[in-house]
Short mmCIF file of C-alpha atoms and ligand atoms in Angstrom, two decimals:
data_model
loop_
_atom_site.label_atom_id
_atom_site.label_comp_id
_atom_site.label_asym_id
_atom_site.label_seq_id
_atom_site.Cartn_x
_atom_site.Cartn_y
_atom_site.Cartn_z
CA MET A 1 0.00 0.00 0.00
CA ASN A 2 2.70 2.46 1.08
CA LYS A 3 4.81 1.48 -1.87
CA ALA A 4 2.11 2.41 -4.38
CA ILE A 5 1.84 6.08 -3.38
CA PRO A 6 4.95 7.48 -5.16
CA TYR A 7 3.98 5.47 -8.22
CA ILE A 8 0.52 7.12 -8.39
CA LYS A 9 2.06 10.54 -7.71
CA PHE A 10 4.50 10.14 -10.57
CA ASN A 11 1.76 8.99 -12.90
CA SER A 12 -0.59 11.88 -12.17
CA LEU A 13 2.26 14.39 -12.46
CA LEU A 14 3.05 13.04 -15.91
CA PHE A 15 -0.64 13.24 -16.84
CA LEU A 16 -0.82 16.85 -15.62
CA LEU A 17 2.27 17.83 -17.65
CA ILE A 18 0.98 16.24 -20.84
CA SER A 19 -2.44 17.86 -20.53
CA LEU A 20 -0.88 21.27 -19.79
CA SER A 21 1.38 21.04 -22.79
CA LEU A 22 -1.58 20.05 -24.96
CA LEU A 23 -3.65 22.91 -23.61
CA GLY A 24 -0.85 25.25 -24.56
CA CYS A 25 -1.29 24.20 -28.20
CA ARG A 26 -4.95 25.03 -28.51
CA GLY A 27 -4.45 28.26 -30.42
CA MET A 28 -4.94 30.48 -27.38
CA LYS A 29 -3.54 33.92 -27.89
CA SER A 30 -1.36 35.59 -25.32
CA GLU A 31 -0.97 39.29 -24.67
CA LYS A 32 2.61 38.73 -23.56
CA THR A 33 5.53 39.40 -25.83
CA PRO A 34 7.01 36.11 -27.00
CA ILE A 35 10.35 35.25 -25.55
CA HIS A 36 12.83 36.41 -28.13
CA PRO A 37 16.42 35.78 -26.98
CA ASN A 38 18.23 37.47 -29.87
CA LEU A 39 16.56 40.83 -30.59
CA ASN A 40 18.39 41.76 -33.80
CA MET A 41 16.31 44.63 -35.24
CA ASP A 42 12.95 42.98 -34.74
CA GLN A 43 11.96 45.30 -31.93
CA GLN A 44 12.72 48.97 -32.22
CA ASP A 45 11.17 52.33 -31.46
CA ARG A 46 8.81 53.25 -34.25
CA LYS A 47 5.47 54.95 -34.81
CA GLU A 48 2.24 53.50 -36.05
CA ALA A 49 0.50 55.21 -38.99
CA GLN A 50 -1.43 58.29 -37.74
CA GLU A 51 0.23 58.11 -34.31
CA ILE A 52 1.17 61.40 -32.63
CA ASN A 53 4.85 62.20 -32.76
CA ASN A 54 5.95 64.95 -30.43
CA PHE A 55 9.38 65.13 -32.01
CA PHE A 56 8.03 67.23 -34.91
CA ASP A 57 6.21 70.56 -34.66
CA ASP A 58 3.23 69.30 -36.65
CA LYS A 59 3.06 66.21 -34.42
CA ARG A 60 2.72 63.88 -37.38
CA SER A 61 4.59 60.62 -37.46
CA MET A 62 3.74 60.18 -41.14
CA ARG A 63 6.14 62.56 -42.86
CA MET A 64 5.69 64.25 -46.21
CA PRO A 65 8.43 63.50 -48.75
CA VAL A 66 11.19 66.09 -48.73
CA ALA A 67 10.30 68.86 -51.19
CA GLY A 68 11.56 68.19 -54.70
CA THR A 69 12.20 64.50 -54.18
CA VAL A 70 10.50 61.60 -55.89
CA ALA A 71 10.35 58.13 -54.44
CA ARG A 72 11.89 55.38 -56.52
CA GLY A 73 9.40 54.06 -59.09
CA LEU A 74 7.00 56.97 -58.64
CA SER A 75 8.34 59.44 -61.17
CA ARG A 76 5.39 58.91 -63.57
CA LEU A 77 7.00 60.97 -66.28
CA ASP A 78 5.31 58.92 -68.97
CA LYS A 79 2.26 61.16 -69.50
CA ASN A 80 0.89 58.88 -72.23
CA TYR A 81 0.65 56.01 -69.86
CA TYR A 82 -0.19 57.74 -66.57
CA GLU A 83 -2.46 60.57 -67.72
CA GLY A 84 -3.68 59.51 -71.14
CA VAL A 85 -2.35 62.67 -72.82
CA GLU A 86 0.42 63.36 -75.31
CA ILE A 87 3.14 65.93 -74.60
CA SER A 88 1.19 68.21 -77.00
CA GLY A 89 -1.79 68.00 -74.64
CA ASP A 90 -3.93 65.94 -77.06
CA TRP A 91 -5.64 62.80 -75.83
CA VAL A 92 -3.73 59.59 -76.46
CA ALA A 93 -5.48 58.06 -79.48
CA LYS A 94 -4.83 54.38 -78.71
CA ILE A 95 -4.36 52.43 -75.49
CA PRO A 96 -0.57 52.48 -74.90
CA ILE A 97 -0.27 48.87 -73.73
CA ASP A 98 -0.31 45.60 -75.65
CA LEU A 99 -3.75 44.11 -75.31
CA THR A 100 -4.33 40.46 -74.53
CA LYS A 101 -7.49 38.56 -73.79
CA SER A 102 -6.60 38.39 -70.11
CA ILE A 103 -6.23 42.19 -69.91
CA ILE A 104 -9.73 42.61 -71.33
CA TYR A 105 -11.09 40.11 -68.81
CA ARG A 106 -9.28 42.00 -66.07
CA GLY A 107 -10.99 45.14 -67.38
CA LYS A 108 -14.38 43.43 -67.24
CA ASP A 109 -13.72 42.35 -63.68
CA ARG A 110 -12.72 45.88 -62.56
CA TYR A 111 -15.47 47.53 -64.61
CA GLU A 112 -18.09 45.39 -62.94
CA ILE A 113 -16.80 46.37 -59.52
CA TYR A 114 -16.29 50.09 -59.97
CA CYS A 115 -18.40 51.29 -62.88
CA THR A 116 -21.60 49.22 -63.07
CA PRO A 117 -23.47 50.91 -60.19
CA CYS A 118 -23.81 53.92 -62.47
CA HIS A 119 -22.97 52.88 -66.03
CA GLY A 120 -24.71 49.48 -65.92
CA ASN A 121 -23.44 46.06 -66.92
CA ALA A 122 -23.92 46.73 -70.63
CA GLY A 123 -22.55 50.28 -70.42
CA ASP A 124 -25.99 51.67 -71.23
CA GLY A 125 -26.21 53.94 -68.19
CA GLN A 126 -28.81 51.73 -66.53
CA GLY A 127 -26.96 51.07 -63.28
CA ILE A 128 -28.70 50.79 -59.93
CA ILE A 129 -28.56 54.57 -59.46
CA MET A 130 -31.23 54.81 -62.15
CA THR A 131 -33.89 53.57 -59.77
CA GLY A 132 -34.14 57.24 -58.84
CA ARG A 133 -33.74 56.54 -55.15
CA TYR A 134 -30.19 57.77 -54.89
CA GLY A 135 -30.40 61.31 -56.20
CA TYR A 136 -27.40 60.81 -58.45
CA VAL A 137 -26.79 62.29 -61.88
CA PRO A 138 -27.50 59.53 -64.43
CA ALA A 139 -24.38 58.23 -66.13
CA PRO A 140 -24.40 58.48 -69.91
CA THR A 141 -24.59 55.43 -72.12
CA PHE A 142 -21.28 54.52 -73.78
CA HIS A 143 -23.24 53.58 -76.91
CA GLN A 144 -23.37 56.99 -78.52
CA ASP A 145 -21.24 58.32 -81.37
CA ARG A 146 -19.52 60.95 -79.23
CA LEU A 147 -18.09 58.33 -76.86
CA ARG A 148 -17.50 55.70 -79.54
CA GLU A 149 -15.38 58.24 -81.41
CA ALA A 150 -13.65 59.66 -78.32
CA PRO A 151 -9.91 58.88 -78.19
CA ASP A 152 -8.89 56.17 -75.70
CA GLY A 153 -7.11 58.79 -73.60
CA GLU A 154 -10.36 60.67 -73.04
CA ILE A 155 -12.06 57.55 -71.68
CA TYR A 156 -8.97 56.92 -69.55
CA SER A 157 -9.16 60.47 -68.25
CA ALA A 158 -12.73 59.94 -67.01
CA ILE A 159 -11.31 57.33 -64.63
CA TYR A 160 -8.09 59.20 -63.82
CA ASN A 161 -9.43 62.76 -63.43
CA GLY A 162 -13.15 62.19 -63.17
CA VAL A 163 -15.34 64.17 -65.54
CA ARG A 164 -17.70 66.99 -64.59
CA SER A 165 -20.12 65.38 -62.11
CA MET A 166 -18.35 62.00 -62.07
CA PRO A 167 -15.66 61.64 -59.39
CA SER A 168 -12.15 60.37 -60.14
CA TYR A 169 -11.47 56.68 -59.53
CA ARG A 170 -7.69 56.99 -59.65
CA HIS A 171 -7.24 55.94 -56.03
CA GLN A 172 -9.42 52.86 -56.36
CA VAL A 173 -8.14 51.76 -59.75
CA PRO A 174 -4.37 51.57 -60.43
CA VAL A 175 -2.98 52.62 -63.79
CA GLU A 176 -2.79 49.26 -65.56
CA ASP A 177 -6.36 48.44 -64.51
CA ARG A 178 -7.56 51.80 -65.87
CA TRP A 179 -6.30 50.88 -69.34
CA ALA A 180 -7.81 47.42 -68.95
CA ILE A 181 -11.18 49.06 -68.21
CA VAL A 182 -10.82 51.32 -71.27
CA ALA A 183 -10.21 48.20 -73.36
CA TYR A 184 -13.31 46.56 -71.90
CA ILE A 185 -15.45 49.64 -72.60
CA ARG A 186 -14.29 49.40 -76.22
CA ALA A 187 -15.36 45.75 -76.22
CA LEU A 188 -18.76 46.72 -74.77
CA GLN A 189 -19.16 49.40 -77.42
CA ALA A 190 -18.33 46.93 -80.19
CA SER A 191 -20.76 44.40 -78.72
CA GLN A 192 -23.66 46.85 -78.56
CA ASN A 193 -23.02 48.31 -81.99
CA ALA A 194 -22.51 45.11 -83.95
CA LYS A 195 -23.89 45.09 -87.50
CA ARG A 196 -26.86 42.86 -88.25
CA ASP A 197 -24.88 40.99 -90.91
CA ASP A 198 -21.95 40.40 -88.55
CA LEU A 199 -24.31 38.91 -86.00
CA ILE A 200 -25.90 36.63 -88.57
CA ALA A 201 -22.45 35.60 -89.77
CA ALA A 202 -21.57 34.73 -86.18
CA GLY A 203 -24.58 32.41 -86.04
CA VAL A 204 -26.80 34.59 -83.83
CA ASP A 205 -30.55 34.15 -84.33
CA VAL A 206 -31.16 37.87 -84.90
CA GLU A 207 -34.82 37.54 -85.76
CA LYS A 208 -35.56 35.76 -82.51
CA LEU A 209 -33.75 38.50 -80.56
CA GLU A 210 -35.64 41.21 -82.43
CA ASN A 211 -38.97 39.56 -81.70
CA GLU A 212 -38.06 39.22 -78.04
CA PHE A 213 -37.05 42.86 -77.94
CA GLU A 214 -40.28 44.00 -79.53
CA ALA A 215 -42.35 41.89 -77.14
CA GLU A 216 -40.44 43.36 -74.21
CA GLN A 217 -40.94 46.93 -75.43
CA LYS A 218 -44.64 46.25 -75.89
CA MET A 219 -44.91 44.93 -72.34
CA ILE A 220 -43.12 47.96 -70.94
CA ALA A 221 -45.38 50.33 -72.89
CA GLU A 222 -48.50 48.49 -71.75
CA ALA A 223 -47.42 48.49 -68.11
CA ARG A 224 -46.76 52.21 -68.35
CA ALA A 225 -50.10 52.96 -69.99
CA LYS A 226 -51.84 50.92 -67.30
CA LYS A 227 -50.00 52.73 -64.54
CA GLU A 228 -50.89 56.10 -66.00
CA ALA A 229 -54.51 55.12 -66.47
CA ASN A 230 -54.66 54.22 -62.79
CA GLN A 231 -53.19 57.54 -61.74
CA VAL A 232 -56.52 59.16 -61.03
CA GLU A 233 -55.71 62.54 -62.41
CA ILE A 234 -52.88 63.72 -60.27
CA ILE A 235 -52.31 67.34 -61.10
CA ALA A 236 -48.81 68.34 -62.07
CA THR A 237 -47.36 70.54 -59.34
CA VAL A 238 -44.28 72.66 -58.74
CA GLU A 239 -43.60 70.59 -55.60
CA ARG A 240 -43.60 67.33 -57.55
CA GLY A 241 -41.33 68.95 -60.13
CA MET A 242 -38.86 69.93 -57.42
CA GLU A 243 -39.01 66.40 -56.02
CA ILE A 244 -38.21 64.81 -59.41
CA SER A 245 -35.48 67.33 -59.99
CA THR A 246 -33.88 66.36 -56.66
CA MET A 247 -34.38 62.63 -57.24
CA TYR A 248 -32.48 62.83 -60.54
CA ALA A 249 -30.03 65.49 -59.36
CA CYS A 250 -30.88 67.85 -62.24
CA GLN A 251 -29.44 70.68 -60.12
CA THR A 252 -25.97 69.24 -60.55
CA CYS A 253 -26.05 70.68 -64.05
CA HIS A 254 -28.90 73.24 -63.97
CA SER A 255 -28.93 76.12 -61.50
CA SER A 256 -32.02 78.11 -60.57
CA ASP A 257 -30.16 81.38 -60.03
CA GLY A 258 -28.95 82.19 -63.52
CA THR A 259 -25.46 80.65 -63.36
CA ALA A 260 -24.56 78.23 -66.13
CA ILE A 261 -23.09 75.05 -64.66
CA ILE A 262 -22.83 72.15 -67.12
CA GLY A 263 -26.19 72.99 -68.64
CA PRO A 264 -28.14 76.26 -68.97
CA SER A 265 -29.75 77.75 -65.88
CA TRP A 266 -33.48 77.27 -65.39
CA LYS A 267 -33.95 80.82 -64.19
CA ASN A 268 -36.12 82.68 -66.69
CA LEU A 269 -35.83 79.75 -69.09
CA TYR A 270 -39.57 79.26 -69.49
CA GLY A 271 -40.97 81.35 -72.33
CA SER A 272 -37.54 82.56 -73.45
CA GLU A 273 -36.34 82.38 -77.05
CA GLY A 274 -33.10 80.69 -78.01
CA VAL A 275 -30.97 79.16 -80.73
CA VAL A 276 -30.64 75.38 -80.95
CA THR A 277 -29.11 72.88 -83.37
CA THR A 278 -31.37 70.04 -84.45
CA GLU A 279 -30.26 66.45 -84.99
CA ASP A 280 -30.01 67.19 -88.72
CA GLY A 281 -27.59 70.01 -88.01
CA GLU A 282 -30.13 72.73 -88.72
CA ILE A 283 -29.80 75.89 -86.64
CA ILE A 284 -33.18 77.23 -85.59
CA ASN A 285 -34.87 79.53 -83.10
CA VAL A 286 -37.26 78.07 -80.55
CA ILE A 287 -39.60 79.40 -77.90
CA LYS A 288 -38.95 77.39 -74.76
CA GLU A 289 -42.38 76.34 -73.59
CA ASP A 290 -44.00 73.08 -72.50
CA GLU A 291 -43.53 71.00 -75.64
CA TYR A 292 -39.91 72.06 -76.20
CA LEU A 293 -38.97 71.59 -72.54
CA ILE A 294 -40.47 68.12 -72.40
CA GLU A 295 -38.69 67.15 -75.61
CA SER A 296 -35.41 68.47 -74.12
CA ILE A 297 -35.83 66.16 -71.15
CA VAL A 298 -37.09 63.03 -72.92
CA ASN A 299 -34.79 63.31 -75.91
CA PRO A 300 -31.92 65.63 -74.99
CA TYR A 301 -30.09 65.13 -78.30
CA ALA A 302 -33.02 66.30 -80.46
CA LYS A 303 -32.10 69.96 -80.05
CA ILE A 304 -28.81 71.13 -78.57
CA VAL A 305 -28.77 74.56 -76.97
CA ASP A 306 -26.34 77.00 -78.59
CA GLY A 307 -23.13 77.28 -76.57
CA TYR A 308 -23.55 73.94 -74.76
CA ASP A 309 -22.30 70.42 -75.40
CA PRO A 310 -24.65 67.41 -75.61
CA LEU A 311 -23.81 66.26 -72.10
CA MET A 312 -27.24 65.59 -70.69
CA ALA A 313 -27.79 61.83 -70.55
CA ASN A 314 -30.64 60.38 -72.56
CA ALA A 315 -31.97 58.77 -69.41
CA TYR A 316 -35.29 60.34 -68.52
CA GLY A 317 -37.53 58.77 -71.16
CA ALA A 318 -39.35 56.66 -68.59
CA LEU A 319 -40.68 59.64 -66.59
CA SER A 320 -44.48 59.75 -66.61
CA GLN A 321 -46.33 62.56 -68.43
CA ASN A 322 -47.34 63.90 -65.07
CA ASP A 323 -43.77 64.01 -63.77
CA LEU A 324 -42.60 65.69 -66.96
CA GLN A 325 -45.35 68.28 -66.72
CA SER A 326 -44.44 68.81 -63.04
CA LEU A 327 -40.84 69.50 -64.07
CA VAL A 328 -42.15 72.05 -66.55
CA GLU A 329 -44.26 73.65 -63.80
CA TYR A 330 -41.20 73.86 -61.59
CA ILE A 331 -39.08 75.42 -64.36
CA LYS A 332 -41.98 77.80 -65.06
CA SER A 333 -42.01 78.83 -61.39
CA LEU A 334 -38.41 80.02 -61.77
CA SER A 335 -39.41 82.59 -64.36
CA ASP A 336 -40.13 86.17 -63.42
CA ASN A 337 -42.41 86.81 -66.36
C1 HEC B 1 -21.17 57.19 -59.05
C2 HEC B 1 -21.56 57.02 -60.40
C3 HEC B 1 -20.47 56.72 -61.41
C4 HEC B 1 -19.52 55.73 -61.35
C5 HEC B 1 -19.31 54.71 -60.26
C6 HEC B 1 -18.76 55.85 -62.56
N1 HEC B 1 -19.24 56.86 -63.33
FE1 HEC B 1 -18.57 57.40 -65.18
N2 HEC B 1 -19.92 58.90 -65.23
C7 HEC B 1 -20.85 59.18 -64.25
C8 HEC B 1 -21.58 60.38 -64.59
C9 HEC B 1 -22.68 61.01 -63.76
C10 HEC B 1 -21.06 60.82 -65.81
C11 HEC B 1 -21.49 62.07 -66.57
C12 HEC B 1 -20.78 63.23 -65.97
C13 HEC B 1 -21.28 64.54 -66.51
O1 HEC B 1 -21.51 64.64 -67.72
O2 HEC B 1 -21.40 65.46 -65.70
C14 HEC B 1 -20.04 59.86 -66.20
C15 HEC B 1 -19.30 59.93 -67.37
C16 HEC B 1 -18.41 58.98 -67.78
C17 HEC B 1 -17.77 58.96 -69.06
C18 HEC B 1 -18.05 59.93 -70.20
C19 HEC B 1 -17.09 61.04 -70.23
C20 HEC B 1 -17.48 62.07 -71.25
O3 HEC B 1 -16.57 62.60 -71.85
O4 HEC B 1 -18.66 62.37 -71.41
C21 HEC B 1 -16.91 57.90 -69.07
C22 HEC B 1 -16.01 57.45 -70.21
C23 HEC B 1 -17.03 57.25 -67.79
N3 HEC B 1 -17.94 57.92 -67.04
C24 HEC B 1 -16.33 56.12 -67.41
C25 HEC B 1 -16.43 55.52 -66.16
C26 HEC B 1 -15.65 54.39 -65.73
C27 HEC B 1 -14.64 53.68 -66.60
C28 HEC B 1 -16.03 54.08 -64.47
C29 HEC B 1 -15.47 53.00 -63.55
C30 HEC B 1 -14.07 53.11 -63.23
C31 HEC B 1 -17.05 55.03 -64.09
N4 HEC B 1 -17.26 55.88 -65.14
C32 HEC B 1 -17.68 55.03 -62.87
C33 HEC B 1 -21.06 58.46 -63.10
C34 HEC B 1 -20.29 57.40 -62.66
C1 HEC B 2 -24.93 65.98 -66.62
C2 HEC B 2 -25.55 67.27 -66.62
C3 HEC B 2 -27.06 67.36 -66.80
C4 HEC B 2 -28.03 66.81 -66.01
C5 HEC B 2 -27.86 65.91 -64.82
C6 HEC B 2 -29.29 67.28 -66.53
N1 HEC B 2 -29.08 68.08 -67.62
FE1 HEC B 2 -30.50 69.09 -68.70
N2 HEC B 2 -29.05 69.82 -69.92
C7 HEC B 2 -27.69 69.63 -69.79
C8 HEC B 2 -26.99 70.30 -70.86
C9 HEC B 2 -25.49 70.31 -71.07
C10 HEC B 2 -27.98 70.94 -71.64
C11 HEC B 2 -27.74 71.79 -72.89
C12 HEC B 2 -27.40 70.96 -74.07
C13 HEC B 2 -28.62 70.31 -74.65
O1 HEC B 2 -29.44 71.03 -75.22
O2 HEC B 2 -28.76 69.10 -74.49
C14 HEC B 2 -29.27 70.62 -71.02
C15 HEC B 2 -30.49 71.08 -71.48
C16 HEC B 2 -31.69 70.95 -70.79
C17 HEC B 2 -32.91 71.63 -71.14
C18 HEC B 2 -33.09 72.61 -72.26
C19 HEC B 2 -32.56 73.94 -71.74
C20 HEC B 2 -32.56 75.04 -72.73
O3 HEC B 2 -31.97 76.09 -72.43
O4 HEC B 2 -33.15 74.92 -73.81
C21 HEC B 2 -33.85 71.24 -70.22
C22 HEC B 2 -35.30 71.68 -70.15
C23 HEC B 2 -33.21 70.30 -69.31
N3 HEC B 2 -31.89 70.15 -69.69
C24 HEC B 2 -33.85 69.66 -68.26
C25 HEC B 2 -33.23 68.77 -67.40
C26 HEC B 2 -33.92 68.04 -66.36
C27 HEC B 2 -35.40 68.17 -66.03
C28 HEC B 2 -33.00 67.25 -65.73
C29 HEC B 2 -33.21 66.28 -64.58
C30 HEC B 2 -34.33 65.35 -64.72
C31 HEC B 2 -31.71 67.52 -66.37
N4 HEC B 2 -31.91 68.41 -67.39
C32 HEC B 2 -30.52 66.93 -66.01
C33 HEC B 2 -27.07 68.90 -68.80
C34 HEC B 2 -27.73 68.15 -67.80
#
C-alpha cells in the first residue's frame, strides 16, 4: 500500500504535464511578448501610422516627402501612360499597352466592380442609381457616337481625373487596370453596336432577338399605360417637379439662379427664345415652352442649346407625363415673367 503512493504521484504528475502542454497548443492567444532571446532589429522604437509624434512641430509621425524628391518608381513621367495625354496635350489616341485577352477580362472584372453601379453592366447607363432613389446624376450610355469616337485617352481620363459630375477613380483603380477598363469599354461598345450581318455571320438568331425585344418593349409600354390610367388625375405641381429634380439630381447641371453650370440655368428659361441645333444640323430659333422643354428632357439630343455640349444623358424617357409636366411647372415657377 505504502509502496504504491509514489507510483501514483509520478503517474498523475506526468498526466498533468501532458495535458498542460496540450492545452498550450490550442491556439490560445497571449498578450505577452514572446520570448525572443536574440533581438536583432525585430523590436525597435517606431510609430504606427497616424500616431502622434511629439518630435516634430506638426506632431505627425507620417512625414511628407522632402520637397523636390520623388520616391523610386513613382516618377510617372510617362504622360501617355499615366495621364492619357500626349506631350502636346492631345488625348492619347490608342491604349498604350499591348492588349491580350486576359487584360480585357481584367478590365471586365474591374469595370463590374467600380463602374456598373452607375454605367450598368452593358454600359448603357442603366446602373442601380437609375432607380431614382439615390439622387445621383445619371451616367451616360457609352453607346453613342460621341463616346465611340472619343480617343482612348479621353475615356482613360474619365477614370483618372473624373469628368464633370463624375468623381475620379484613380485611387481605387491603379494605372494598368484603368487601361484594362478602357479596353473593356471598347469591347462593350463593339458588342452593342454590332452590325446585323456580322451577327448573322456569327450564327446569332437575330430575328428571334428582335422579336423578343419587340415583345419586351410592348410589355413595358403596356405596363406604363396601365400605370398612368390608374393615376386618377394627379395634377402636375411645382412641388412634384422639385421632387423629381432632386431625385435625378438635375441641379448638378442646372442652377435656378442664372449661373450656367454644365447645362443652362433654369432661371427665366420658361418662355424665353433661343438658338438650338437640331439632330439634322439645322440651326433654328425656338420658344422654350412646354412642348420644347419636355422634348429636351425626354430626348436631350433632339435639339442642342447654342453654346452647350450634348452632355445631358438620354436617361429620362421613362418619366411619366405627369412628372414631366411637373418639371415644366417647376421650371416655369423660376421665371419672373
Ligand atoms: C457614381 C456614379 C459613377 C460611377 C461609379 C462611374 N461613373 Fe462614369 N460617369 C458618371 C456620370 C454622372 C457621368 C457624366 C458626368 C457629366 O456629364 O457630368 C459619367 C461619365 C463617364 C464617361 C463619359 C465622359 C465624357 O466625356 O462624357 C466615361 C467614359 C465614364 N464615365 C467612365 C467611367 C468608368 C470607366 C467608371 C469606372 C471606373 C465610371 N465611369 C464610374 C457616373 C459614374
Ligand atoms: C450631366 C448634366 C445634366 C443633367 C444631370 C441634366 N441636364 Fe439638362 N441639360 C444639360 C446640358 C449640357 C444641356 C444643354 C445641351 C442640350 O441642349 O442638351 C441641357 C439642357 C436641358 C434643357 C433645355 C434647356 C434650354 O436652355 O433649352 C432642359 C429643359 C433640361 N436640360 C432639363 C433637365 C432636367 C429636367 C433634368 C433632370 C431630370 C436635367 N436636365 C438633367 C445637362 C444636364
